[in-house]
Amino acid sequence: MRSIWKGAISFGLVSVPVKVYSATEDHDLKLHQVHDADQGRIRYQRRCEVCGEVVEYADIDKAYEEGGQTVVLSDKDLESLPVERSREIEVVEFVPDSQIDPMLFEKSYYLEPEKVGVKPYHLLRQTLEETELTAVVKFALRQKTRLGALRVRGNTMVLQALLWQDEVREAEFPILDEEVRISDKELTMSSSLVESLATDFSPESFTDEYQVQLRQLVEAKLEQGESIDTEATFGVVAAAEGEGAEVLDLMEALRRSVENRRKAAAGSNASGEAEPAEEKAAPKKRSRSAG
């Protein structure tokens, strides 16, 4: 990994010099656009509306328009802002992990200590782990002031950029204000279905099926050309959900779902591939360090 930024965590009079790395990456197959008639590559150009010239990115400034007036902001103007020049990840408070709404989470970054900051880094990491608190921080990165959450993942500290509160929309759906009666039987059946699916979360057990099939399609077209037999490549594809599907009432759908889960669990237990239902229904407490 390549460091994208250097700064220092500051809490009280303690300073921890760190390097910042992007913690995530996109695994999607990279596609570009072509003309369907001759497969010519489609490229986007930054063309000036006044002179008609194609403009290099280095020659582009930003601008803000209000009331018919335009204010142009150069890179030099933006770099002059005191916050933009700051290299500080300032801890402003420590809060319980559960108090940060997951809706606020944005991009994640790994923090690696500089050599002189190894001991205070471990001290802060261990303190966060033992107190089960998250440090709320403020920092500036890529011309944007950000709020962040500093937490522990394994033996590393992770900085998660947070959205500002006014960037999260409120959900206003009048239909949810209407009174709906849920019977005890429906709730019991629904709870039974949930318990049959309860387990510990293992993200490595899930696969991005779209990307797998997309790569399979690309490889098939490379081998077979445009005359690809999709049925031979992917098998018979089931009808889209909802097309000609049997309409069931809620209780019947829940009953069948629970019954299907029981049959699946019985089959798995018989082959020794799954835990008993009682164990799955009581997942273990999640470890903080697992991320």
Short mmCIF file of C-alpha atoms in Angstrom, two decimals:
data_model
loop_
_atom_site.label_atom_id
_atom_site.label_comp_id
_atom_site.label_asym_id
_atom_site.label_seq_id
_atom_site.Cartn_x
_atom_site.Cartn_y
_atom_site.Cartn_z
CA MET A 1 0.00 0.00 0.00
CA ARG A 2 1.09 3.58 -0.64
CA SER A 3 0.60 6.31 1.94
CA ILE A 4 -1.78 9.03 0.74
CA TRP A 5 -1.28 11.52 3.57
CA LYS A 6 0.88 12.19 6.62
CA GLY A 7 -0.22 13.82 9.83
CA ALA A 8 -0.41 13.37 13.58
CA ILE A 9 -3.09 12.25 16.00
CA SER A 10 -3.28 14.77 18.85
CA PHE A 11 -5.11 14.22 22.12
CA GLY A 12 -4.23 16.46 25.05
CA LEU A 13 -0.50 17.12 24.82
CA VAL A 14 0.20 13.74 23.22
CA SER A 15 1.06 13.67 19.52
CA VAL A 16 1.27 10.50 17.41
CA PRO A 17 2.83 10.96 13.94
CA VAL A 18 1.09 8.65 11.45
CA LYS A 19 0.87 7.74 7.80
CA VAL A 20 -2.60 7.34 6.28
CA TYR A 21 -3.51 4.56 3.82
CA SER A 22 -6.77 3.78 2.02
CA ALA A 23 -8.16 0.70 3.77
CA THR A 24 -10.48 -0.41 0.96
CA GLU A 25 -10.31 -0.90 -2.80
CA ASP A 26 -12.74 -1.53 -5.63
CA HIS A 27 -12.71 -5.13 -6.92
CA ASP A 28 -15.03 -4.50 -9.89
CA LEU A 29 -13.88 -5.52 -13.37
CA LYS A 30 -12.76 -2.31 -15.10
CA LEU A 31 -14.89 -1.59 -18.17
CA HIS A 32 -14.70 1.30 -20.64
CA GLN A 33 -17.14 2.59 -23.25
CA VAL A 34 -16.94 1.92 -26.99
CA HIS A 35 -19.01 2.83 -30.05
CA ASP A 36 -21.30 -0.15 -30.75
CA ALA A 37 -20.87 0.26 -34.53
CA ASP A 38 -17.08 0.08 -34.80
CA GLN A 39 -15.82 -0.50 -31.21
CA GLY A 40 -13.98 2.81 -31.22
CA ARG A 41 -13.05 3.95 -27.70
CA ILE A 42 -15.30 6.67 -26.25
CA ARG A 43 -13.30 9.27 -24.33
CA TYR A 44 -14.44 12.31 -22.40
CA GLN A 45 -12.77 15.68 -22.96
CA ARG A 46 -12.75 18.82 -20.84
CA ARG A 47 -13.71 21.38 -23.46
CA CYS A 48 -14.07 25.10 -22.73
CA GLU A 49 -17.44 26.56 -23.74
CA VAL A 50 -15.87 29.95 -24.58
CA CYS A 51 -12.85 29.12 -26.75
CA GLY A 52 -13.77 25.56 -27.68
CA GLU A 53 -10.30 24.27 -26.73
CA VAL A 54 -9.68 21.00 -24.88
CA VAL A 55 -8.28 22.02 -21.47
CA GLU A 56 -5.65 20.13 -19.48
CA TYR A 57 -6.68 19.26 -15.92
CA ALA A 58 -3.78 21.34 -14.54
CA ASP A 59 -5.29 24.46 -16.19
CA ILE A 60 -8.72 24.05 -14.57
CA ASP A 61 -9.84 26.14 -11.59
CA LYS A 62 -12.99 25.74 -9.51
CA ALA A 63 -15.78 28.30 -9.42
CA TYR A 64 -18.93 29.11 -7.44
CA GLU A 65 -21.88 30.97 -8.93
CA GLU A 66 -24.49 32.91 -6.96
CA GLY A 67 -26.91 35.62 -8.07
CA GLY A 68 -25.40 35.84 -11.52
CA GLN A 69 -21.87 36.38 -10.18
CA THR A 70 -19.05 33.83 -10.48
CA VAL A 71 -16.20 33.52 -8.01
CA VAL A 72 -13.14 31.65 -9.34
CA LEU A 73 -11.06 29.70 -6.81
CA SER A 74 -7.59 28.52 -7.85
CA ASP A 75 -5.68 25.70 -6.19
CA LYS A 76 -3.52 28.36 -4.55
CA ASP A 77 -6.63 30.02 -3.09
CA LEU A 78 -7.86 26.72 -1.63
CA GLU A 79 -4.43 25.82 -0.25
CA SER A 80 -4.36 29.15 1.61
CA LEU A 81 -7.18 28.03 3.92
CA PRO A 82 -5.72 27.37 7.41
CA VAL A 83 -7.70 24.12 7.84
CA GLU A 84 -6.45 22.75 4.51
CA ARG A 85 -2.83 23.27 5.61
CA SER A 86 -3.40 21.43 8.89
CA ARG A 87 -1.82 17.99 9.29
CA GLU A 88 -3.54 17.29 12.58
CA ILE A 89 -6.04 14.55 13.39
CA GLU A 90 -7.51 16.25 16.44
CA VAL A 91 -9.31 14.11 19.03
CA VAL A 92 -12.26 16.17 20.28
CA GLU A 93 -14.03 13.56 22.43
CA PHE A 94 -14.37 9.88 23.26
CA VAL A 95 -17.79 8.24 22.93
CA PRO A 96 -19.26 4.72 23.32
CA ASP A 97 -18.96 2.73 20.09
CA SER A 98 -22.73 2.22 19.90
CA GLN A 99 -23.48 5.95 19.79
CA ILE A 100 -22.14 6.46 16.25
CA ASP A 101 -24.86 5.83 13.69
CA PRO A 102 -23.53 3.49 10.94
CA MET A 103 -25.30 5.74 8.41
CA LEU A 104 -22.55 8.30 9.03
CA PHE A 105 -19.67 6.01 8.05
CA GLU A 106 -17.89 6.92 4.82
CA LYS A 107 -14.38 5.87 3.70
CA SER A 108 -11.94 3.97 5.95
CA TYR A 109 -8.20 4.55 6.34
CA TYR A 110 -5.46 2.57 8.08
CA LEU A 111 -3.09 4.54 10.31
CA GLU A 112 0.55 3.44 10.53
CA PRO A 113 2.74 5.09 13.18
CA GLU A 114 6.00 6.80 12.29
CA LYS A 115 8.98 5.29 14.14
CA VAL A 116 8.96 7.99 16.84
CA GLY A 117 5.23 7.48 17.44
CA VAL A 118 5.10 3.69 17.95
CA LYS A 119 4.74 3.76 21.76
CA PRO A 120 2.02 6.45 22.00
CA TYR A 121 0.25 4.73 19.07
CA HIS A 122 0.08 1.45 21.00
CA LEU A 123 -0.93 3.31 24.15
CA LEU A 124 -3.89 4.98 22.43
CA ARG A 125 -4.86 1.76 20.63
CA GLN A 126 -4.85 -0.26 23.83
CA THR A 127 -6.75 2.46 25.71
CA LEU A 128 -9.50 2.52 23.07
CA GLU A 129 -9.71 -1.26 23.13
CA GLU A 130 -9.94 -1.60 26.90
CA THR A 131 -12.40 1.27 27.41
CA GLU A 132 -14.52 0.23 24.39
CA LEU A 133 -14.65 3.84 23.31
CA THR A 134 -14.30 5.48 19.89
CA ALA A 135 -12.35 8.71 19.44
CA VAL A 136 -14.25 11.37 17.51
CA VAL A 137 -11.72 13.41 15.51
CA LYS A 138 -11.57 16.33 13.09
CA PHE A 139 -9.14 16.44 10.19
CA ALA A 140 -8.71 17.89 6.69
CA LEU A 141 -8.03 15.72 3.66
CA ARG A 142 -8.21 16.54 -0.06
CA GLN A 143 -9.73 20.00 0.27
CA LYS A 144 -12.42 18.94 2.68
CA THR A 145 -12.78 19.28 6.44
CA ARG A 146 -13.93 15.98 7.83
CA LEU A 147 -15.33 14.44 10.97
CA GLY A 148 -13.95 11.00 11.76
CA ALA A 149 -14.12 8.02 14.08
CA LEU A 150 -10.85 6.54 15.33
CA ARG A 151 -11.26 2.92 16.36
CA VAL A 152 -9.35 -0.35 16.70
CA ARG A 153 -9.19 -3.17 14.15
CA GLY A 154 -6.87 -5.97 15.22
CA ASN A 155 -3.55 -4.34 16.18
CA THR A 156 -4.16 -1.33 13.93
CA MET A 157 -6.04 1.91 14.37
CA VAL A 158 -8.55 2.76 11.67
CA LEU A 159 -9.76 6.25 10.84
CA GLN A 160 -13.27 6.25 9.40
CA ALA A 161 -14.41 9.46 7.74
CA LEU A 162 -17.93 10.39 8.83
CA LEU A 163 -20.61 12.31 7.01
CA TRP A 164 -21.71 15.52 8.67
CA GLN A 165 -25.15 15.22 10.23
CA ASP A 166 -26.76 17.53 7.66
CA GLU A 167 -25.50 15.25 4.85
CA VAL A 168 -27.82 12.43 5.98
CA ARG A 169 -31.34 12.79 4.66
CA GLU A 170 -34.34 12.22 6.89
CA ALA A 171 -36.69 9.45 5.78
CA GLU A 172 -40.18 10.89 5.37
CA PHE A 173 -42.61 8.23 4.19
CA PRO A 174 -46.22 8.96 5.17
CA ILE A 175 -47.18 5.33 4.52
CA LEU A 176 -45.11 4.33 7.57
CA ASP A 177 -47.29 6.54 9.79
CA GLU A 178 -50.32 4.37 9.06
CA GLU A 179 -51.28 1.91 11.80
CA VAL A 180 -50.45 -1.71 11.00
CA ARG A 181 -51.60 -4.58 13.21
CA ILE A 182 -49.09 -7.39 13.69
CA SER A 183 -50.52 -10.49 15.34
CA ASP A 184 -48.66 -12.47 18.01
CA LYS A 185 -48.64 -15.47 15.70
CA GLU A 186 -47.05 -13.50 12.87
CA LEU A 187 -44.41 -12.09 15.21
CA THR A 188 -43.63 -15.54 16.64
CA MET A 189 -43.28 -17.05 13.18
CA SER A 190 -41.11 -14.16 11.99
CA SER A 191 -38.88 -14.48 15.07
CA SER A 192 -38.53 -18.20 14.42
CA LEU A 193 -37.36 -17.49 10.86
CA VAL A 194 -34.86 -14.90 12.10
CA GLU A 195 -33.47 -17.31 14.72
CA SER A 196 -33.04 -20.03 12.09
CA LEU A 197 -30.81 -17.64 10.11
CA ALA A 198 -28.90 -16.23 13.12
CA THR A 199 -25.14 -16.79 13.11
CA ASP A 200 -21.83 -14.92 13.41
CA PHE A 201 -21.08 -12.61 10.49
CA SER A 202 -18.30 -13.94 8.22
CA PRO A 203 -17.81 -11.53 5.30
CA GLU A 204 -15.36 -13.93 3.63
CA SER A 205 -18.19 -16.42 3.10
CA PHE A 206 -19.96 -14.06 0.69
CA THR A 207 -19.08 -13.63 -2.99
CA ASP A 208 -19.80 -10.80 -5.42
CA GLU A 209 -21.72 -13.02 -7.85
CA TYR A 210 -22.20 -10.25 -10.42
CA GLN A 211 -18.44 -9.75 -10.79
CA VAL A 212 -17.84 -13.51 -10.97
CA GLN A 213 -20.44 -13.87 -13.73
CA LEU A 214 -19.17 -10.75 -15.53
CA ARG A 215 -15.65 -12.18 -15.65
CA GLN A 216 -17.10 -15.52 -16.79
CA LEU A 217 -18.93 -13.70 -19.60
CA VAL A 218 -15.78 -11.83 -20.67
CA GLU A 219 -13.73 -15.05 -20.73
CA ALA A 220 -16.45 -16.85 -22.71
CA LYS A 221 -16.59 -14.04 -25.30
CA LEU A 222 -12.80 -14.02 -25.60
CA GLU A 223 -12.94 -17.75 -26.31
CA GLN A 224 -16.14 -18.01 -28.36
CA GLY A 225 -16.58 -14.53 -29.82
CA GLU A 226 -20.01 -12.97 -30.32
CA SER A 227 -21.62 -16.38 -30.89
CA ILE A 228 -21.54 -17.12 -27.17
CA ASP A 229 -24.16 -19.57 -25.86
CA THR A 230 -25.26 -17.93 -22.61
CA GLU A 231 -27.29 -20.97 -21.55
CA ALA A 232 -24.22 -23.17 -21.90
CA THR A 233 -22.11 -20.58 -20.06
CA PHE A 234 -24.41 -19.86 -17.14
CA GLY A 235 -26.94 -22.68 -17.23
CA VAL A 236 -30.69 -22.14 -17.38
CA VAL A 237 -31.45 -18.82 -15.71
CA ALA A 238 -34.52 -18.79 -13.49
CA ALA A 239 -37.28 -16.28 -14.17
CA ALA A 240 -36.83 -12.92 -12.53
CA GLU A 241 -38.25 -12.71 -9.03
CA GLY A 242 -41.87 -11.63 -9.10
CA GLU A 243 -42.53 -12.76 -12.68
CA GLY A 244 -45.26 -15.37 -12.49
CA ALA A 245 -44.44 -16.08 -8.86
CA GLU A 246 -47.10 -17.55 -6.62
CA VAL A 247 -48.70 -14.90 -4.41
CA LEU A 248 -48.76 -15.97 -0.75
CA ASP A 249 -50.23 -14.25 2.28
CA LEU A 250 -47.76 -13.17 4.95
CA MET A 251 -48.41 -16.05 7.38
CA GLU A 252 -48.13 -18.69 4.64
CA ALA A 253 -44.89 -17.13 3.36
CA LEU A 254 -43.43 -17.15 6.88
CA ARG A 255 -44.57 -20.72 7.51
CA ARG A 256 -43.01 -22.01 4.30
CA SER A 257 -39.81 -20.06 4.93
CA VAL A 258 -39.41 -21.55 8.41
CA GLU A 259 -40.15 -25.04 7.09
CA ASN A 260 -37.57 -24.65 4.31
CA ARG A 261 -34.95 -23.50 6.80
CA ARG A 262 -35.66 -26.50 9.05
CA LYS A 263 -35.30 -28.89 6.14
CA ALA A 264 -32.06 -27.23 5.05
CA ALA A 265 -30.68 -27.36 8.60
CA ALA A 266 -31.64 -31.01 8.96
CA GLY A 267 -29.89 -31.86 5.70
CA SER A 268 -26.75 -29.96 6.70
CA ASN A 269 -26.61 -31.55 10.15
CA ALA A 270 -27.00 -35.01 8.64
CA SER A 271 -23.91 -34.39 6.48
CA GLY A 272 -22.00 -32.79 9.37
CA GLU A 273 -21.61 -29.46 7.59
CA ALA A 274 -23.43 -27.15 9.99
CA GLU A 275 -23.88 -26.49 13.67
CA PRO A 276 -27.09 -27.50 15.48
CA ALA A 277 -29.90 -24.98 15.21
CA GLU A 278 -29.68 -24.18 18.95
CA GLU A 279 -26.07 -23.03 18.57
CA LYS A 280 -26.80 -20.94 15.47
CA ALA A 281 -29.70 -19.21 17.20
CA ALA A 282 -27.40 -17.86 19.89
CA PRO A 283 -24.50 -16.15 18.13
CA LYS A 284 -21.40 -15.38 20.14
CA LYS A 285 -20.62 -11.84 21.24
CA ARG A 286 -18.82 -10.00 18.46
CA SER A 287 -15.19 -9.23 19.11
CA ARG A 288 -14.34 -5.50 18.88
CA SER A 289 -11.00 -6.22 17.30
CA ALA A 290 -12.57 -8.12 14.41
CA GLY A 291 -13.64 -4.83 12.82
#
